[in-house]
Amino acid sequence: PSLDEMCHLASEMEREGFDIPLLIGGATTSRVHTAVKIHPNYARGQSIYVTDASRAVGVCSRLMSDDREGFYEEVRAEYVQLAETHARGRQNKARVSLEAARANSFKPDFAMHRPVRPSFLGTRALTEFPLEELVELIDWTPFFSAWEIKGTFPGVLTDNRYGPAAKALYDDARRMLDEIVSARKLTANGVVGFWPAAADGDDIVVYKDEERAEEHVRLHTLRQQMARTAGTSTGRANLALADFMAPANSGVPDYIGGFAVTAGIGEEELAKSYAAVNDDYNKILSQALADRLAEAFAERLHQIVRKELWGYAPEEHLSNADLIAEKYAGIRPAPGYPAQPDHTEKGTLFAMLDAEAQTGISLTESYAMWPGSAVSGLYFSHPESHYFGVGKIERDQVVDYAARKGWDLEKAERWLAPILNYDPRRMEAAE
């Protein structure tokens, strides 16, 4: 949710009469996002994209020079060009109406692939999960990316350019990881649950029990609206996560799963212990390892779900490389990610799982998880389910989504701001 918070902060600075420069940077941002989304909210001052903190020195030097206004003019001219290019690109990407997108939905074969009933319904907590089981499932490639070392593990360790730095970092990480595991410096908690469920249009109805007479909660999904050529290929359908569930009127009893895991219990205290002695390197290293252990926990739990708890793939035998390549059956999409960009659906998932009480993970007001080293999502079992990105959506879907969620349009546009294919302010002015 940080991208939209940046826009909100910029608009608040404008409202309060600020005129100081606002520097935007970090992994989730981009020059285009700054030009198109943030810059228009702060006309009194100037928003300036900076790749990362190390590049801020040169920018700040120019901002403190006598030629600040000249620098502003350069930035503004660049942003105008970026915004115009972005607008043209958006116009060239044809979208279809929500009605047409729904008519071209993905229709899996539920007759050939009858859903398997999970071994239990409801939730089950996994407290103090053995860290030893997680270490060998760590995907190290994102770990190196976080340190701006490019390459795929383990090849990056012998890379001509990054090899020496990668090897030194990896050795330090393994030493700390061994210490974390042996001394139990971090605790891994999780919760997993399964419920009877069915698709109702673009919603997923989660039932209280196997009778399927009483609705427990309702999950809301978003549908792709990019123009597609109708056909039987899964790649050409306009997808929504609800497509992977058997429809309520199909007579096929289907199920959905959910989970929340963390390896970050104790993470804050560990990081503070390094910060107290000004050891920023090991502070950041410990946080990066907690994050990798949480992702490994999600991987391990999904494996247990497929083979045992849900048991729809009991004969699965996959290597760690296969798991990283997602060669398993079923998916575990998360709210806030491309297949379901609405972070607020995390609130419904946490309520289903009673996640805070069972794991110690809480949600902030913007639906970020705390501790930060946490992963949550839904489980879909159908063998034709697959990951995808919703992409940009049109106003007709936002209006429909708001009605389904019980929101007003302004609230829907605020939470869905990163994926809107229109500018709400211009739309309001036109009306």
Short mmCIF file of C-alpha atoms in Angstrom, two decimals, residues 18 36 149 197 202 204 233 264 276 300 326 386 412 424 431:
data_model
loop_
_atom_site.label_atom_id
_atom_site.label_comp_id
_atom_site.label_asym_id
_atom_site.label_seq_id
_atom_site.Cartn_x
_atom_site.Cartn_y
_atom_site.Cartn_z
CA PHE A 18 4.62 22.98 2.06
CA VAL A 36 2.17 10.39 -13.25
CA ILE A 149 23.57 -8.18 -6.31
CA ALA A 197 -16.63 -22.44 -0.90
CA ASP A 202 -16.56 -12.52 -9.33
CA ILE A 204 -16.10 -16.32 -3.65
CA SER A 233 -6.60 -20.93 -24.36
CA GLY A 264 9.53 -12.62 12.49
CA ALA A 276 22.44 -0.79 19.82
CA ARG A 300 6.92 -25.50 3.30
CA GLU A 326 6.20 -23.15 -8.98
CA HIS A 386 -2.36 -20.31 -12.24
CA ALA A 412 -12.86 2.11 -3.91
CA PRO A 424 -10.66 10.01 -10.91
CA GLU A 431 -19.05 15.17 -14.67
#
